Amino acid sequence: MTTVSAPRIEHHRDPFGIGEPRPRLSWTLSDAPADWQQHAYAITVVRIDGEETFDVASSEQVLVPWPSRALESRERVAVRVAVQGDDGDWSDPSPATWLETGLLHAEDWSARPIGLELDEDPESDARRATLVRRGFRIDGQIVRARLYATAHGLYDAEINGVRVGSDTLSPGWTVYRERLRYYTYDVTGLLRDGENAIGAWLGDGWYRGRLGWRGGHRNVFGQDLSFLAQLEITYADGRRVTLATDDTWKAAPSPILRSGIYDGEDHDARQEVPGWSTPAFDDGDWAPVAVRERDPHTLVAPTGPPVRVTEDVAPIAVLTSPRGARILDFGQNLVGRVRIRVTGPRGATVTLRTAEVLQEGEIFTRPLRSARSTDHYTLAGRADGEEWEPRFTFHGFRYVEVDGWPGDLDADAAAGALTARVLHTDLERTGWFACSDPLVEQLHRNVVWGMRGNFVDIPTDCPQRDERVGWTGDIQVFGPTASTLFDVSGMLTGWLRDVEADQLPDGTVPWFVPVIPTHKVWDPIRPGAAWGDVATLLPWTIYQRFGDTGVLAAQFESARRWVDKVESVAGPDRLWNEGFQLGDWLDPAAPPQDPGDARTDRYLVATAYFARSARAVADMARVLGRSADAAHYAALADEVAAAFRVAYVKPDGTMTSDAQTAYALAIVFDLLPDAAQRTKAGARLAELVHADGNRIATGFVGTPLVCDALTLTGHTDAAYDLLQERECPSWLYQVVQGATTIWERWDALLPDGSVNPGTMTSFNHYALGAVADWLHRSVAGLAPAEPGYRRIRFAPRPGGGLTQASATQRTPYGEASISWRIEHDRLHVDLVVPVGTTAELDLPGWAVEELGHGSHARSVPLPG
């Protein structure tokens, strides 16, 4: 009998404290007979006032509409699903999913931001973190208690001496003036009868800490450090008591003397306040709090998971540098911080200084620019030892120089006294790849690690230097790969709301979101191709990979306004051939200090993206039933594509920029509808690849497209040549150089082992890892043929001497997989098609075969 999973609520991993009053529902199916199809579903909603069941005749099972009346604030309900097959039989009901809303309306909030008023230099990077607290009394049996919390800055809440929640760096980074995220916590188990206490640590974070390069800016979003929270306690007798942040709270300095996203954290354990968040603590000498302002209309519930510590990594070696420094090697470039367990004299200070690479045996910090990236812990001198990790910062590092360690560092490291704690947005992993080439497998691992390290609440460019901002172009090109590897649907739909919030009134999309003040070329904000196109192409990617029409509806106006802006800039000739552009950023031929000086004309890039985005808006309008808009933007896309061909394609089929990125754009963006033109472009692209010795000749724009362009035009062999090249610049050059993440520059580490002299030299930058999506779709051969993988395309293209490859994808409908191997000149393929989907199997040299759900195996001779 068909089995139904517990329903998923919107894109939430845990639907607790959600902000959607009518959340959509999804479920997966298993154990269905061959050829079985869902004919109808029944959703049962269990509320406090009773149970309702809603029967719907539909085959849909992903993001189906909420069937009941809208949810209210704080409402907790259970949802079950049963399905009916076309045979008329109903399944058993699924397990229930419990969901609970947060505070859905501004009037639900009575809390105000509160904090300590300190006499401090607002331009200092050494402002002290603070504590706020208050006591309260429980006078009856509790049935539930919820804490709704956020901050101006970052917070960690405590109740009765126990930390609340497992999240970190909350509330994250949003366009704070428009959208300040809050989180909901079930704290029922932390309360006790009688006296209780609640408190919070507060640190600068992104709200008021230093942001940006060339010295950066402070107080970008405000100068105050404030906690805003409501503790709501429901008693068995029906009373609901609200304890909100107000003028009854007290505040004091914390033992964190300074804390910054870039610079790290200094903690003096001698100044710790034991028991400060417990009811026995006497706060008589603490200061009254200052009460600040926040419009409750700007408080929003999360759409994705928070940042959490997801893994602990032990050092693989303890090194001694030529100058005698002691350095931990964690064996992996990662993002997080180091936890220490240490015993030593009071007043001794341990210093932890991080770096991604070594040079001449020493940690090399030039790529960090002005980021101090150093933590200090001053011991309290407790005889039973001390444990500490930074609270309000994170670093990108493989190596940590340890100074002032009071014990035997080698023995203590081996015993687990120093551990790297990996943190990132706690996304669900959805895509896996393997193959017979260990270097390609390492490349894929590097992409995964690079993505983890740069999805720290927002999609960033880098996690280590004085930058770490949400560059729009990076996630635009990496979006398909991100959507394959992890379920980014909730996180990125939330971030796209920030994109629209920061979009200029004329439609210009910023270079990075949230916007921060900058210098020189980035200010004032100007429209730029590939970067601004995140407004059109990222929503379309999310729709394609997750089947979510809601993101198209939510972002349509933002996308349309971007294309309208580009149309106004390009003018009637439809060529975007003037103004500032980054072009094919970081083409390996570009000088170190002029990364936009690429082989492909930047205006060719701009016009190609103009055509692609106009087509994307037309497609969005078509899906949304906006026929007039669909016709308008489709005609515009046709006009731009025609102008592109006239301006940039020569009569002989070559392009004015005879470069890999130019041909890749023309092919993948479907700007060459004439088959002969397309064939010539593919052939010329393959020639260029081989003429360059199979080495990379593309930057941020061309790299995600070049292997697809070769594959689409029948030159898969050239794509494999490009993939498997080991000389610089290439993907595998980084691997053979020992990389464990993707680099910003193809030659971030030069062949002689020295670091590239450019001031932009990150060793953790996911954009050039966008090839991983091609590994899944073309090497292994698993891709969506319809939005959300409702229909799956299995089309492996063996090559490059690989003898096997596989991919697994956790689609919205369930797990799909392919595994192929070559034995004795035969291709053996094993497939799994999830229930609710269909598939097409396209093997080289064989007719396309239609498949239903279930497991399938095929064995065919390889084409001669």
PDB file of C-alpha atoms in Angstrom, residues 526-663:
ATOM      1  CA  ARG A 526      24.760  51.472 -10.817  1.00  0.00           C
ATOM      2  CA  PRO A 527      23.136  48.683 -12.811  1.00  0.00           C
ATOM      3  CA  GLY A 528      25.513  45.870 -13.661  1.00  0.00           C
ATOM      4  CA  ALA A 529      24.905  42.798 -15.808  1.00  0.00           C
ATOM      5  CA  ALA A 530      25.094  39.336 -14.206  1.00  0.00           C
ATOM      6  CA  TRP A 531      24.944  40.926 -10.745  1.00  0.00           C
ATOM      7  CA  GLY A 532      21.607  42.710 -11.122  1.00  0.00           C
ATOM      8  CA  ASP A 533      20.206  39.717 -12.998  1.00  0.00           C
ATOM      9  CA  VAL A 534      19.909  37.893  -9.686  1.00  0.00           C
ATOM     10  CA  ALA A 535      16.458  39.529  -9.518  1.00  0.00           C
ATOM     11  CA  THR A 536      15.286  37.489 -12.501  1.00  0.00           C
ATOM     12  CA  LEU A 537      17.421  34.373 -12.676  1.00  0.00           C
ATOM     13  CA  LEU A 538      17.548  33.317  -9.024  1.00  0.00           C
ATOM     14  CA  PRO A 539      13.737  33.222  -8.624  1.00  0.00           C
ATOM     15  CA  TRP A 540      13.577  31.240 -11.873  1.00  0.00           C
ATOM     16  CA  THR A 541      16.213  28.809 -10.589  1.00  0.00           C
ATOM     17  CA  ILE A 542      14.288  28.290  -7.345  1.00  0.00           C
ATOM     18  CA  TYR A 543      11.135  27.639  -9.337  1.00  0.00           C
ATOM     19  CA  GLN A 544      12.902  25.169 -11.610  1.00  0.00           C
ATOM     20  CA  ARG A 545      14.529  23.219  -8.772  1.00  0.00           C
ATOM     21  CA  PHE A 546      11.811  23.382  -6.095  1.00  0.00           C
ATOM     22  CA  GLY A 547       8.602  23.833  -8.104  1.00  0.00           C
ATOM     23  CA  ASP A 548       7.675  26.977  -6.176  1.00  0.00           C
ATOM     24  CA  THR A 549       5.465  29.350  -8.146  1.00  0.00           C
ATOM     25  CA  GLY A 550       5.152  31.431  -4.987  1.00  0.00           C
ATOM     26  CA  VAL A 551       8.658  32.820  -5.368  1.00  0.00           C
ATOM     27  CA  LEU A 552       7.810  33.894  -8.910  1.00  0.00           C
ATOM     28  CA  ALA A 553       4.718  35.705  -7.698  1.00  0.00           C
ATOM     29  CA  ALA A 554       6.592  37.334  -4.819  1.00  0.00           C
ATOM     30  CA  GLN A 555       9.517  38.489  -6.970  1.00  0.00           C
ATOM     31  CA  PHE A 556       7.806  39.302 -10.260  1.00  0.00           C
ATOM     32  CA  GLU A 557       7.655  43.056  -9.731  1.00  0.00           C
ATOM     33  CA  SER A 558      11.284  43.158  -8.637  1.00  0.00           C
ATOM     34  CA  ALA A 559      12.316  41.140 -11.715  1.00  0.00           C
ATOM     35  CA  ARG A 560      10.208  43.232 -14.069  1.00  0.00           C
ATOM     36  CA  ARG A 561      11.546  46.499 -12.689  1.00  0.00           C
ATOM     37  CA  TRP A 562      15.112  45.286 -13.212  1.00  0.00           C
ATOM     38  CA  VAL A 563      14.494  44.443 -16.865  1.00  0.00           C
ATOM     39  CA  ASP A 564      12.650  47.725 -17.388  1.00  0.00           C
ATOM     40  CA  LYS A 565      15.679  49.550 -15.982  1.00  0.00           C
ATOM     41  CA  VAL A 566      18.040  47.757 -18.347  1.00  0.00           C
ATOM     42  CA  GLU A 567      15.701  48.470 -21.247  1.00  0.00           C
ATOM     43  CA  SER A 568      15.801  52.179 -20.422  1.00  0.00           C
ATOM     44  CA  VAL A 569      19.609  52.116 -20.268  1.00  0.00           C
ATOM     45  CA  ALA A 570      20.010  50.145 -23.506  1.00  0.00           C
ATOM     46  CA  GLY A 571      17.575  52.270 -25.475  1.00  0.00           C
ATOM     47  CA  PRO A 572      15.860  51.461 -28.763  1.00  0.00           C
ATOM     48  CA  ASP A 573      18.866  49.672 -30.316  1.00  0.00           C
ATOM     49  CA  ARG A 574      18.511  47.050 -27.534  1.00  0.00           C
ATOM     50  CA  LEU A 575      22.262  46.956 -26.923  1.00  0.00           C
ATOM     51  CA  TRP A 576      23.527  47.480 -23.379  1.00  0.00           C
ATOM     52  CA  ASN A 577      26.817  48.904 -24.569  1.00  0.00           C
ATOM     53  CA  GLU A 578      27.658  51.740 -22.239  1.00  0.00           C
ATOM     54  CA  GLY A 579      28.265  52.334 -18.560  1.00  0.00           C
ATOM     55  CA  PHE A 580      30.183  50.538 -15.844  1.00  0.00           C
ATOM     56  CA  GLN A 581      30.303  46.727 -16.020  1.00  0.00           C
ATOM     57  CA  LEU A 582      32.253  43.993 -14.256  1.00  0.00           C
ATOM     58  CA  GLY A 583      31.951  41.717 -17.282  1.00  0.00           C
ATOM     59  CA  ASP A 584      33.475  38.252 -17.072  1.00  0.00           C
ATOM     60  CA  TRP A 585      34.969  38.997 -13.679  1.00  0.00           C
ATOM     61  CA  LEU A 586      38.248  37.252 -12.831  1.00  0.00           C
ATOM     62  CA  ASP A 587      38.966  35.889 -16.264  1.00  0.00           C
ATOM     63  CA  PRO A 588      42.371  34.276 -15.616  1.00  0.00           C
ATOM     64  CA  ALA A 589      43.899  36.532 -18.268  1.00  0.00           C
ATOM     65  CA  ALA A 590      42.926  39.650 -16.330  1.00  0.00           C
ATOM     66  CA  PRO A 591      45.685  41.455 -14.403  1.00  0.00           C
ATOM     67  CA  PRO A 592      45.646  40.817 -10.623  1.00  0.00           C
ATOM     68  CA  GLN A 593      44.523  44.349  -9.851  1.00  0.00           C
ATOM     69  CA  ASP A 594      42.104  44.708 -12.783  1.00  0.00           C
ATOM     70  CA  PRO A 595      39.904  41.600 -12.564  1.00  0.00           C
ATOM     71  CA  GLY A 596      37.274  43.008 -14.934  1.00  0.00           C
ATOM     72  CA  ASP A 597      39.701  43.237 -17.874  1.00  0.00           C
ATOM     73  CA  ALA A 598      38.506  40.019 -19.523  1.00  0.00           C
ATOM     74  CA  ARG A 599      38.887  38.544 -22.992  1.00  0.00           C
ATOM     75  CA  THR A 600      35.145  38.847 -23.614  1.00  0.00           C
ATOM     76  CA  ASP A 601      33.727  42.302 -24.300  1.00  0.00           C
ATOM     77  CA  ARG A 602      31.870  43.383 -21.167  1.00  0.00           C
ATOM     78  CA  TYR A 603      29.067  44.838 -23.277  1.00  0.00           C
ATOM     79  CA  LEU A 604      28.614  41.552 -25.083  1.00  0.00           C
ATOM     80  CA  VAL A 605      28.122  40.042 -21.632  1.00  0.00           C
ATOM     81  CA  ALA A 606      25.690  42.806 -20.666  1.00  0.00           C
ATOM     82  CA  THR A 607      23.543  42.459 -23.773  1.00  0.00           C
ATOM     83  CA  ALA A 608      23.445  38.676 -23.474  1.00  0.00           C
ATOM     84  CA  TYR A 609      22.203  39.001 -19.905  1.00  0.00           C
ATOM     85  CA  PHE A 610      19.646  41.600 -20.993  1.00  0.00           C
ATOM     86  CA  ALA A 611      18.191  39.051 -23.407  1.00  0.00           C
ATOM     87  CA  ARG A 612      18.298  36.257 -20.847  1.00  0.00           C
ATOM     88  CA  SER A 613      16.583  38.273 -18.132  1.00  0.00           C
ATOM     89  CA  ALA A 614      13.880  39.548 -20.473  1.00  0.00           C
ATOM     90  CA  ARG A 615      13.174  35.928 -21.413  1.00  0.00           C
ATOM     91  CA  ALA A 616      13.100  34.930 -17.743  1.00  0.00           C
ATOM     92  CA  VAL A 617      10.527  37.624 -16.946  1.00  0.00           C
ATOM     93  CA  ALA A 618       8.439  36.461 -19.918  1.00  0.00           C
ATOM     94  CA  ASP A 619       8.606  32.902 -18.594  1.00  0.00           C
ATOM     95  CA  MET A 620       7.694  34.044 -15.080  1.00  0.00           C
ATOM     96  CA  ALA A 621       4.694  35.925 -16.456  1.00  0.00           C
ATOM     97  CA  ARG A 622       3.581  32.881 -18.454  1.00  0.00           C
ATOM     98  CA  VAL A 623       3.673  30.643 -15.380  1.00  0.00           C
ATOM     99  CA  LEU A 624       1.757  33.245 -13.381  1.00  0.00           C
ATOM    100  CA  GLY A 625      -0.915  33.642 -16.068  1.00  0.00           C
ATOM    101  CA  ARG A 626       0.064  37.215 -16.919  1.00  0.00           C
ATOM    102  CA  SER A 627      -0.372  36.838 -20.663  1.00  0.00           C
ATOM    103  CA  ALA A 628       0.117  40.487 -21.618  1.00  0.00           C
ATOM    104  CA  ASP A 629       3.369  40.690 -19.656  1.00  0.00           C
ATOM    105  CA  ALA A 630       4.506  37.377 -21.101  1.00  0.00           C
ATOM    106  CA  ALA A 631       3.969  38.631 -24.656  1.00  0.00           C
ATOM    107  CA  HIS A 632       5.667  41.972 -23.964  1.00  0.00           C
ATOM    108  CA  TYR A 633       8.826  40.557 -22.423  1.00  0.00           C
ATOM    109  CA  ALA A 634       9.065  37.702 -24.927  1.00  0.00           C
ATOM    110  CA  ALA A 635       9.025  40.254 -27.747  1.00  0.00           C
ATOM    111  CA  LEU A 636      11.644  42.305 -25.920  1.00  0.00           C
ATOM    112  CA  ALA A 637      13.832  39.215 -25.477  1.00  0.00           C
ATOM    113  CA  ASP A 638      13.553  38.465 -29.200  1.00  0.00           C
ATOM    114  CA  GLU A 639      14.544  42.031 -30.065  1.00  0.00           C
ATOM    115  CA  VAL A 640      17.561  41.976 -27.764  1.00  0.00           C
ATOM    116  CA  ALA A 641      18.685  38.585 -29.085  1.00  0.00           C
ATOM    117  CA  ALA A 642      18.432  39.859 -32.654  1.00  0.00           C
ATOM    118  CA  ALA A 643      20.451  42.964 -31.774  1.00  0.00           C
ATOM    119  CA  PHE A 644      23.007  40.742 -30.040  1.00  0.00           C
ATOM    120  CA  ARG A 645      23.513  38.681 -33.179  1.00  0.00           C
ATOM    121  CA  VAL A 646      23.894  41.719 -35.381  1.00  0.00           C
ATOM    122  CA  ALA A 647      26.384  43.384 -33.043  1.00  0.00           C
ATOM    123  CA  TYR A 648      28.433  40.421 -31.837  1.00  0.00           C
ATOM    124  CA  VAL A 649      28.162  37.520 -34.302  1.00  0.00           C
ATOM    125  CA  LYS A 650      30.169  37.788 -37.523  1.00  0.00           C
ATOM    126  CA  PRO A 651      28.957  36.466 -40.874  1.00  0.00           C
ATOM    127  CA  ASP A 652      31.371  33.529 -40.645  1.00  0.00           C
ATOM    128  CA  GLY A 653      29.824  32.434 -37.330  1.00  0.00           C
ATOM    129  CA  THR A 654      32.658  33.597 -35.095  1.00  0.00           C
ATOM    130  CA  MET A 655      32.052  36.287 -32.510  1.00  0.00           C
ATOM    131  CA  THR A 656      33.530  39.737 -32.112  1.00  0.00           C
ATOM    132  CA  SER A 657      35.016  38.508 -28.850  1.00  0.00           C
ATOM    133  CA  ASP A 658      36.587  35.264 -29.989  1.00  0.00           C
ATOM    134  CA  ALA A 659      36.602  33.939 -26.436  1.00  0.00           C
ATOM    135  CA  GLN A 660      35.130  31.019 -24.539  1.00  0.00           C
ATOM    136  CA  THR A 661      32.708  33.096 -22.476  1.00  0.00           C
ATOM    137  CA  ALA A 662      31.241  34.794 -25.553  1.00  0.00           C
ATOM    138  CA  TYR A 663      30.358  31.487 -27.209  1.00  0.00           C
TER     139      TYR A 663
END
